[in-house]
Short mmCIF file of C-alpha atoms in Angstrom, two decimals:
data_model
loop_
_atom_site.label_atom_id
_atom_site.label_comp_id
_atom_site.label_asym_id
_atom_site.label_seq_id
_atom_site.Cartn_x
_atom_site.Cartn_y
_atom_site.Cartn_z
CA MET A 119 13.21 28.81 -33.63
CA SER A 120 14.83 30.67 -30.70
CA LYS A 121 17.00 28.71 -28.25
CA ASN A 122 16.31 28.52 -24.53
CA LYS A 123 19.57 29.50 -22.82
CA THR A 124 20.17 27.38 -19.76
CA GLY A 125 22.59 27.59 -16.97
CA TYR A 126 24.18 29.62 -14.31
CA LYS A 127 25.78 32.87 -15.35
CA GLY A 128 27.58 33.63 -12.11
CA PRO A 129 31.31 33.60 -11.42
CA TYR A 130 31.55 29.88 -12.53
CA GLY A 131 29.79 30.41 -15.73
CA ASN A 132 32.72 30.15 -18.13
CA GLN A 133 35.00 27.91 -15.99
CA LYS A 134 35.48 24.20 -16.66
CA ARG A 135 34.17 21.80 -14.11
CA GLY A 136 37.56 20.78 -12.83
CA GLU A 137 38.61 24.41 -12.29
CA ARG A 138 36.11 25.15 -9.55
CA GLU A 139 35.39 23.92 -6.02
CA GLY A 140 31.68 23.58 -6.36
CA ARG A 141 28.45 25.50 -6.77
CA SER A 142 27.19 27.06 -3.68
CA CYS A 143 23.68 27.45 -5.24
CA VAL A 144 22.08 24.96 -7.71
CA ARG A 145 18.97 26.02 -9.38
CA TYR A 146 16.78 22.97 -10.28
CA ARG A 147 13.66 22.19 -12.38
CA CYS A 148 11.67 19.12 -11.67
CA GLY A 149 8.48 17.74 -13.18
CA VAL A 150 5.58 16.73 -10.84
CA LEU A 151 7.39 13.55 -9.74
CA PRO A 152 6.99 11.78 -6.33
CA THR A 153 10.05 11.30 -4.09
CA ILE A 154 12.56 13.05 -6.32
CA GLN A 155 10.80 16.32 -5.35
CA ASP A 156 11.38 15.60 -1.68
CA VAL A 157 15.01 14.74 -2.29
CA LEU A 158 15.73 17.90 -4.21
CA ARG A 159 13.87 20.10 -1.79
CA GLN A 160 16.00 18.99 1.18
CA ARG A 161 19.37 19.28 -0.59
CA PRO A 162 21.34 22.25 0.89
CA GLY A 163 21.65 25.15 -1.43
CA TRP A 164 19.33 23.80 -4.08
CA ILE A 165 16.58 26.20 -5.18
CA GLU A 166 13.60 25.25 -7.32
CA VAL A 167 13.01 27.35 -10.49
CA LYS A 168 9.56 27.66 -11.96
CA ASP A 169 8.45 28.19 -15.51
CA GLU A 170 11.05 29.78 -17.78
CA GLY A 171 13.71 30.60 -15.14
CA GLU A 172 17.28 29.55 -15.85
CA TRP A 173 18.29 26.31 -14.27
CA ASP A 174 21.48 24.19 -13.62
CA PHE A 175 19.84 20.88 -13.04
CA ASN A 176 16.67 19.34 -14.60
CA TRP A 177 14.95 16.20 -13.53
CA CYS A 178 12.53 16.00 -16.45
CA ASP A 179 10.30 13.37 -18.08
CA VAL A 180 11.11 11.96 -21.47
CA GLY A 181 8.21 14.09 -22.94
CA TRP A 182 9.91 17.34 -21.88
CA LEU A 183 13.27 15.97 -23.27
CA ARG A 184 11.63 15.22 -26.69
CA GLU A 185 10.18 18.76 -27.04
CA ASN A 186 12.96 20.93 -25.67
CA PHE A 187 16.44 19.09 -25.69
CA ASP A 188 17.29 20.11 -29.28
CA HIS A 189 16.28 23.77 -28.77
CA SER A 190 18.29 24.42 -25.59
CA TYR A 191 21.74 25.74 -25.10
CA MET A 192 23.37 24.36 -22.08
CA GLU A 193 26.41 25.65 -20.38
CA GLU A 194 29.40 23.45 -19.17
CA HIS A 195 27.98 22.59 -15.64
CA VAL A 196 24.37 21.99 -16.59
CA ARG A 197 22.93 18.37 -16.02
CA ILE A 198 19.88 16.75 -17.26
CA CYS A 199 18.38 13.24 -16.32
CA HIS A 200 18.20 11.55 -19.74
CA PHE A 201 20.35 10.90 -22.81
CA ARG A 202 18.86 12.30 -25.98
CA ASN A 203 17.99 8.98 -27.53
CA HIS A 204 17.67 6.82 -24.40
CA TYR A 205 14.99 4.84 -26.23
CA GLU A 206 17.59 2.90 -28.07
CA LEU A 207 17.79 0.85 -24.80
CA THR A 208 14.37 1.52 -23.26
CA ARG A 209 12.00 0.75 -26.10
CA LYS A 210 11.37 -3.00 -26.17
CA ASN A 211 11.88 -3.42 -29.89
CA LEU A 212 15.00 -1.28 -30.14
CA MET A 213 16.48 -2.99 -27.09
CA VAL A 214 16.20 -6.39 -28.79
CA LYS A 215 17.36 -4.99 -32.09
CA ASN A 216 20.56 -3.64 -30.57
CA LEU A 217 21.27 -6.71 -28.48
CA LYS A 218 20.88 -8.95 -31.67
CA ARG A 219 23.25 -6.71 -33.48
CA HIS A 220 25.80 -6.72 -30.53
CA ARG A 221 25.63 -10.59 -30.37
CA LYS A 222 26.31 -10.79 -34.15
CA THR A 223 29.29 -8.49 -33.83
CA LEU A 224 30.70 -10.37 -30.91
CA GLU A 225 30.32 -13.80 -32.89
CA ARG A 226 32.19 -12.32 -35.85
CA GLU A 227 35.01 -10.68 -33.84
CA ALA A 228 35.39 -12.92 -30.81
CA GLY A 229 33.59 -16.12 -31.53
CA ARG A 230 30.51 -17.99 -30.44
CA LEU A 231 31.53 -18.49 -26.79
CA GLU A 232 31.84 -14.69 -26.31
CA ALA A 233 28.54 -14.01 -28.25
CA ALA A 234 26.81 -16.55 -25.95
CA LYS A 235 27.15 -13.95 -23.07
CA CYS A 236 24.31 -12.04 -24.89
CA ASP A 237 21.91 -15.04 -24.60
CA PHE A 238 19.89 -13.61 -21.80
CA PHE A 239 16.70 -12.34 -23.64
CA PRO A 240 13.91 -14.49 -24.92
CA ARG A 241 13.19 -15.00 -28.59
CA THR A 242 11.53 -11.73 -29.70
CA PHE A 243 10.02 -10.36 -32.90
CA GLU A 244 8.53 -6.99 -33.66
CA LEU A 245 5.00 -6.92 -35.07
CA PRO A 246 3.72 -6.18 -37.69
CA SER A 247 7.17 -5.77 -39.34
CA GLU A 248 8.44 -9.27 -38.54
CA TYR A 249 5.15 -11.07 -38.50
CA HIS A 250 6.21 -13.75 -41.15
CA LEU A 251 9.45 -14.47 -39.30
CA PHE A 252 7.49 -14.87 -36.08
CA VAL A 253 5.08 -17.19 -37.65
CA GLU A 254 8.00 -19.50 -38.83
CA GLU A 255 9.26 -19.61 -35.22
CA PHE A 256 5.79 -20.09 -33.79
CA LYS A 257 5.20 -23.13 -35.90
CA ARG A 258 8.47 -24.80 -34.69
CA SER A 259 7.19 -24.92 -31.17
CA PRO A 260 3.30 -25.60 -31.29
CA GLY A 261 1.58 -25.19 -27.97
CA SER A 262 4.13 -22.86 -26.38
CA THR A 263 3.11 -19.58 -24.72
CA TRP A 264 4.03 -16.09 -26.11
CA ILE A 265 3.57 -12.77 -24.59
CA MET A 266 2.60 -9.66 -26.57
CA LYS A 267 3.81 -6.17 -25.32
CA PRO A 268 3.40 -2.72 -26.77
CA VAL A 269 6.94 -1.39 -27.61
CA ALA A 270 6.50 2.11 -25.83
CA ARG A 271 4.00 1.56 -22.97
CA SER A 272 4.72 0.74 -19.32
CA GLN A 273 3.05 -0.47 -16.06
CA GLY A 274 1.81 -3.64 -17.77
CA LYS A 275 -0.57 -1.74 -20.13
CA GLY A 276 -1.66 -3.54 -23.26
CA ILE A 277 0.21 -6.85 -22.50
CA PHE A 278 -1.42 -10.21 -22.94
CA LEU A 279 -0.45 -13.85 -23.43
CA PHE A 280 -1.53 -16.02 -26.28
CA ARG A 281 -1.01 -19.58 -27.81
CA LYS A 282 -2.92 -19.16 -31.10
CA LEU A 283 -2.18 -17.13 -34.07
CA LYS A 284 -5.83 -15.95 -34.37
CA ASP A 285 -5.32 -14.00 -31.16
CA ILE A 286 -2.83 -11.58 -32.89
CA MET A 287 -4.44 -11.25 -36.41
CA ASP A 288 -4.59 -7.38 -35.84
CA TRP A 289 -0.75 -7.34 -36.25
CA LYS A 290 -0.68 -9.39 -39.45
CA LYS A 291 -0.48 -6.38 -41.72
CA ASP A 292 3.15 -5.74 -42.71
CA GLY A 293 4.89 -2.43 -43.26
CA THR A 294 4.19 -2.27 -47.00
CA ARG A 295 0.90 -0.42 -47.21
CA SER A 296 -0.82 0.48 -50.48
CA GLU A 297 -2.10 4.06 -51.23
CA GLU A 298 -5.66 3.09 -50.05
CA GLN A 299 -4.35 1.78 -46.82
CA LYS A 300 -2.28 4.87 -45.93
CA ASP A 301 -5.22 6.68 -44.46
CA GLU A 302 -6.12 3.78 -42.18
CA ALA A 303 -5.10 3.93 -38.57
CA GLN A 304 -1.64 2.48 -37.99
CA VAL A 305 -1.38 -0.70 -36.09
CA GLU A 306 0.51 -0.11 -32.88
CA SER A 307 3.98 -1.76 -32.83
CA TYR A 308 4.30 -4.61 -30.40
CA VAL A 309 6.93 -7.32 -29.58
CA ALA A 310 5.91 -10.92 -29.52
CA GLN A 311 8.22 -12.73 -27.02
CA ARG A 312 8.57 -16.34 -25.93
CA TYR A 313 7.11 -16.48 -22.46
CA ILE A 314 9.31 -17.86 -19.73
CA GLU A 315 7.13 -20.84 -18.89
CA ASN A 316 9.36 -22.14 -15.91
CA PRO A 317 9.85 -19.11 -13.79
CA TYR A 318 11.57 -19.45 -10.33
CA LEU A 319 8.75 -19.47 -7.75
CA ILE A 320 8.76 -18.48 -4.11
CA ASN A 321 5.76 -19.73 -2.24
CA GLY A 322 4.28 -20.73 -5.56
CA ARG A 323 4.39 -17.13 -6.88
CA LYS A 324 6.22 -15.65 -9.80
CA PHE A 325 8.45 -12.50 -9.30
CA ASP A 326 10.94 -10.27 -11.21
CA LEU A 327 13.78 -8.13 -10.05
CA ARG A 328 13.89 -4.30 -10.30
CA VAL A 329 17.52 -3.18 -10.27
CA TYR A 330 18.96 0.21 -10.76
CA VAL A 331 22.00 1.21 -12.93
CA LEU A 332 23.22 4.84 -13.23
CA VAL A 333 25.17 5.70 -16.38
CA THR A 334 27.08 9.04 -16.28
CA SER A 335 28.89 8.62 -19.66
CA TYR A 336 28.73 6.27 -22.68
CA ILE A 337 32.00 7.41 -24.21
CA PRO A 338 33.84 6.12 -22.33
CA LEU A 339 31.23 3.85 -20.73
CA LYS A 340 30.84 4.60 -17.02
CA ALA A 341 28.19 2.76 -15.00
CA TRP A 342 27.23 2.41 -11.44
CA LEU A 343 25.14 -0.45 -9.79
CA TYR A 344 22.90 0.25 -6.78
CA ARG A 345 23.17 -2.17 -3.91
CA ASP A 346 19.40 -2.05 -3.14
CA GLY A 347 16.50 -3.07 -5.34
CA PHE A 348 13.52 -5.29 -4.90
CA ALA A 349 11.69 -8.36 -6.11
CA ARG A 350 8.02 -7.69 -7.16
CA PHE A 351 5.75 -10.66 -6.65
CA SER A 352 2.42 -11.68 -8.27
CA SER A 353 -0.39 -11.91 -5.79
CA THR A 354 -1.72 -15.14 -7.29
CA ARG A 355 -0.03 -18.59 -7.39
CA PHE A 356 1.50 -19.39 -10.71
CA SER A 357 -0.11 -21.56 -13.25
CA LEU A 358 -0.03 -21.88 -17.02
CA SER A 359 -3.62 -23.23 -17.08
CA SER A 360 -5.03 -19.71 -17.13
CA ILE A 361 -3.09 -17.33 -19.49
CA ASP A 362 -5.69 -14.53 -19.24
CA ASP A 363 -5.27 -13.82 -15.49
CA GLN A 364 -2.89 -10.76 -15.28
CA TYR A 365 -2.56 -11.30 -11.50
CA VAL A 366 -0.72 -14.50 -12.14
CA HIS A 367 1.58 -13.50 -14.97
CA LEU A 368 2.35 -9.69 -14.61
CA THR A 369 4.34 -8.56 -11.59
CA ASN A 370 4.00 -4.79 -12.18
CA VAL A 371 2.90 -3.05 -9.01
CA ALA A 372 0.58 -1.07 -11.12
CA VAL A 373 -1.30 -4.29 -12.05
CA GLN A 374 -0.92 -6.13 -8.68
CA LYS A 375 -2.28 -3.38 -6.52
CA THR A 376 -5.72 -3.69 -8.43
CA ALA A 377 -6.01 -7.28 -7.25
CA PRO A 378 -8.97 -7.94 -5.01
CA ASP A 379 -6.75 -9.33 -2.23
CA TYR A 380 -3.88 -6.82 -2.43
CA ASP A 381 -2.75 -5.60 0.99
CA PRO A 382 -1.18 -2.08 0.71
CA GLU A 383 0.53 -2.51 4.04
CA LYS A 384 2.32 -5.78 3.03
CA GLY A 385 2.62 -4.90 -0.67
CA CYS A 386 4.18 -7.46 -2.95
CA LYS A 387 7.78 -6.70 -2.70
CA TRP A 388 10.88 -8.13 -1.01
CA GLN A 389 14.01 -6.00 -0.63
CA MET A 390 17.04 -7.37 -2.63
CA ARG A 391 18.83 -8.34 0.54
CA GLN A 392 15.93 -10.47 1.70
CA LEU A 393 15.91 -12.21 -1.68
CA ARG A 394 19.71 -12.83 -1.66
CA ARG A 395 19.52 -14.25 1.79
CA TYR A 396 16.61 -16.57 0.74
CA LEU A 397 18.46 -17.76 -2.33
CA THR A 398 21.69 -18.39 -0.39
CA ALA A 399 20.00 -20.27 2.26
CA LYS A 400 18.33 -22.49 -0.31
CA HIS A 401 21.14 -22.86 -3.00
CA GLY A 402 24.46 -21.93 -1.29
CA THR A 403 26.82 -19.01 -1.54
CA GLU A 404 28.65 -20.21 -4.64
CA THR A 405 25.49 -20.80 -6.73
CA VAL A 406 24.21 -17.37 -5.81
CA GLU A 407 27.41 -15.55 -6.40
CA GLY A 408 27.34 -17.15 -9.91
CA LEU A 409 23.80 -15.90 -10.42
CA PHE A 410 24.57 -12.36 -9.53
CA LYS A 411 27.65 -12.47 -11.73
CA ASP A 412 25.31 -13.41 -14.66
CA ILE A 413 23.13 -10.52 -13.71
CA ASP A 414 26.14 -8.18 -13.74
CA ASN A 415 26.74 -9.52 -17.31
CA ILE A 416 23.27 -8.46 -18.41
CA PHE A 417 24.04 -4.83 -17.32
CA VAL A 418 27.40 -4.61 -19.00
CA CYS A 419 26.33 -6.30 -22.35
CA SER A 420 23.13 -4.25 -22.71
CA LEU A 421 24.88 -1.07 -22.15
CA GLN A 422 27.64 -2.02 -24.61
CA SER A 423 25.02 -2.97 -27.11
CA VAL A 424 23.89 0.65 -27.37
CA GLN A 425 27.22 2.37 -26.65
CA LYS A 426 27.80 3.36 -30.19
CA VAL A 427 24.31 4.57 -30.91
CA ILE A 428 23.31 6.54 -27.85
CA ILE A 429 24.22 10.24 -28.43
CA ASN A 430 26.84 10.80 -25.61
CA ASP A 431 26.50 14.13 -24.01
CA LYS A 432 28.41 15.52 -21.04
CA HIS A 433 25.30 17.14 -19.82
CA CYS A 434 23.30 13.83 -19.59
CA PHE A 435 23.04 11.05 -17.11
CA GLU A 436 20.46 8.29 -16.83
CA LEU A 437 19.05 6.17 -13.95
CA TYR A 438 17.81 2.93 -15.53
CA GLY A 439 15.40 0.50 -13.94
CA TYR A 440 16.23 -3.02 -15.13
CA ASP A 441 13.59 -5.73 -15.05
CA ILE A 442 15.00 -9.21 -14.70
CA LEU A 443 13.31 -12.59 -14.41
CA LEU A 444 14.87 -15.77 -12.95
CA ASP A 445 13.85 -19.19 -14.23
CA GLN A 446 13.87 -22.56 -12.34
CA ASP A 447 17.61 -23.11 -13.28
CA LEU A 448 18.57 -19.75 -11.69
CA LYS A 449 19.19 -18.29 -15.24
CA PRO A 450 18.43 -14.54 -15.30
CA TRP A 451 16.46 -13.16 -18.27
CA LEU A 452 16.34 -9.45 -19.25
CA ILE A 453 12.77 -8.52 -19.68
CA GLU A 454 13.04 -4.79 -20.21
CA VAL A 455 15.00 -1.52 -19.29
CA ASN A 456 13.01 1.48 -18.04
CA ALA A 457 14.16 5.12 -18.75
CA SER A 458 11.70 6.40 -16.12
CA PRO A 459 11.60 3.76 -13.40
CA SER A 460 8.64 4.36 -10.94
CA LEU A 461 9.68 6.63 -8.14
CA SER A 462 6.47 6.55 -6.31
CA ALA A 463 6.53 4.42 -3.12
CA SER A 464 4.26 1.42 -2.20
CA SER A 465 5.26 1.49 1.45
CA GLN A 466 7.47 3.40 3.96
CA GLU A 467 10.36 0.99 3.43
CA ASP A 468 9.98 1.43 -0.40
CA TYR A 469 9.88 5.13 0.02
CA GLU A 470 13.20 5.18 2.00
CA MET A 471 15.00 2.98 -0.44
CA LYS A 472 13.94 5.24 -3.36
CA PHE A 473 14.79 8.34 -1.40
CA ASN A 474 18.29 7.09 -0.67
CA LEU A 475 18.64 5.88 -4.23
CA LEU A 476 17.92 9.37 -5.61
CA GLU A 477 19.98 11.13 -3.10
CA ASP A 478 23.03 8.93 -4.01
CA THR A 479 22.34 9.71 -7.65
CA LEU A 480 22.67 13.37 -6.92
CA HIS A 481 25.92 12.78 -5.02
CA ILE A 482 27.39 11.03 -8.08
CA VAL A 483 26.13 13.68 -10.57
CA ASP A 484 27.93 16.05 -8.14
CA MET A 485 26.67 19.55 -9.11
CA GLU A 486 28.46 20.78 -5.90
CA GLY A 487 32.00 19.57 -7.14
CA ARG A 488 32.69 17.34 -4.01
CA LEU A 489 34.06 14.27 -5.75
CA THR A 490 37.63 13.59 -7.05
CA GLY A 491 36.42 11.40 -9.90
CA ARG A 492 38.39 8.43 -8.66
CA GLU A 493 35.66 7.03 -6.33
CA LYS A 494 34.69 3.36 -6.59
CA ARG A 495 31.70 3.77 -4.21
CA VAL A 496 29.42 6.58 -3.47
CA GLY A 497 26.69 5.91 -0.96
CA GLY A 498 24.78 2.84 -2.12
CA PHE A 499 26.36 3.03 -5.60
CA ASP A 500 29.30 0.89 -6.57
CA LEU A 501 31.29 1.67 -9.80
CA MET A 502 30.76 -1.34 -11.98
CA TRP A 503 32.31 -0.29 -15.25
CA ASN A 504 34.75 2.50 -16.12
CA ASP A 505 35.94 1.93 -19.59
CA GLY A 506 36.49 -1.67 -18.45
CA PRO A 507 35.45 -3.65 -15.49
CA VAL A 508 36.19 -2.19 -12.04
CA TYR A 509 37.63 -4.57 -9.39
CA ARG A 510 36.99 -4.38 -5.59
CA GLU A 511 40.57 -3.76 -4.62
CA ASP A 512 43.24 -1.69 -6.34
CA ILE A 513 45.29 -4.18 -8.43
CA ASN A 514 48.57 -4.04 -10.15
CA MET A 515 49.21 -5.25 -13.79
CA GLU A 516 50.66 -8.60 -12.62
CA ALA A 517 47.44 -9.52 -10.88
CA LEU A 518 45.27 -9.12 -14.02
CA GLY A 519 45.93 -12.79 -14.98
CA CYS A 520 44.64 -13.91 -11.62
CA SER A 521 41.28 -15.71 -11.71
CA SER A 522 40.26 -14.49 -8.18
CA LEU A 523 39.74 -10.91 -9.08
CA THR A 524 36.18 -9.85 -8.11
CA VAL A 525 34.17 -7.31 -9.90
CA ASN A 526 33.20 -4.31 -7.79
CA THR A 527 29.38 -5.05 -7.45
CA HIS A 528 27.47 -5.75 -4.34
CA LEU A 529 23.83 -6.08 -5.41
CA GLY A 530 21.69 -7.38 -2.48
CA CYS A 531 24.63 -6.92 0.04
CA VAL A 532 24.70 -4.64 3.09
CA ASN A 533 24.17 -0.98 2.18
CA ASP A 534 25.88 1.07 4.87
CA ARG A 535 25.60 4.11 2.71
CA LYS A 536 25.45 6.71 5.40
CA LYS A 537 28.62 5.55 7.17
CA GLN A 538 30.34 5.47 3.77
CA LEU A 539 29.18 8.97 2.93
CA ARG A 540 30.36 10.35 6.14
CA GLN A 541 33.88 9.01 5.69
CA PHE A 542 34.56 10.37 2.18
CA LEU A 543 32.21 13.25 1.24
CA LYS A 544 33.30 16.69 1.98
CA PRO A 545 30.67 18.85 3.70
CA PHE A 546 28.31 20.81 1.43
CA PRO A 547 29.76 24.16 0.50
CA VAL A 548 29.09 26.89 3.00
CA GLN A 549 26.02 28.71 2.02
CA LYS A 550 26.62 32.42 1.36
CA LYS A 551 24.03 34.77 2.76
CA THR A 552 22.21 36.78 0.16
#
């Protein structure tokens, strides 16, 4: 099969990234995706390439990646918005498999206390392959509620709650199929997960958090945390008496906006700052600091769990959308990680947040060569991990034993990104007239 040659062939074509000042013209491709199209079109010196034209930057969907990545030659400077096997973290079954393996490794190498840092995901089984293991666990806690999710779908599609084994008989078939069965339609893989029956409620309603983490390298691991994010609320008061009502149990906007009483103006979101202020007023600063520290731990452990299996590639970066649920004890639970978090906006405020998020993502990917590589903050992003934890202030080795060191994360804090960008970003390269 012939290879598609990708990348700029001008004067920078054969130079290493560190040996050039920046690219005065960036040719980009973009799928039909909301918001990111607007961000790319307003970026100085960026030109959209259609069809088979050569490009320097590609904001593609995972379908394009699957079909084209292995058949493309990419020059040094080219960037693409997914890692080749991103699904190791973003498919529900593989995420849990990798987390379980990581926890076992930690227990073997560092002890149970360290392994306990991975106890942030509910009991989970893949069906049909782990059906018998699931049944054993199910029988240990009769009457409890479980949730079934297809491993590779999104926006709440195919999800349902159950309390009886008869509701999941379709997934009873295990992976060993006879010759006669091979022609039968395959049963779609699902995960069965213990449902969090005691979610933290605000005004009687369940919510989860959508938080954004940008990974620019897996070896070494380099990850950035965005200050803004939001809480997504269900439109109906929480109750376990009706497990069939999606509007009670699923917080996905795609589900909630179909509710009869959904108000598109009000939506069903709180900005992260609003949630952090609410929790601080109710529980105090120290408790909320502890909660957000636990959330940071989720990001780091989950990325470390796939660090050795993700195919690291200097051309790739990934903007992940993490979904996290809080329970009544303010314990955060990782629900899932999205490789293609929704970029469409449910309100003007939501649009502005996502526009800024994407703009700052492009600043960090830095096609123009404006960064030094030593930055701890770029716009609304804070460098959270750089082959080890990143602290808020420059520290010397003597200070490493000090317990007062604070990790460089500011989720839900003030995001004065415009002021910060003005202070440290060099102007865009002067555009040459053609």
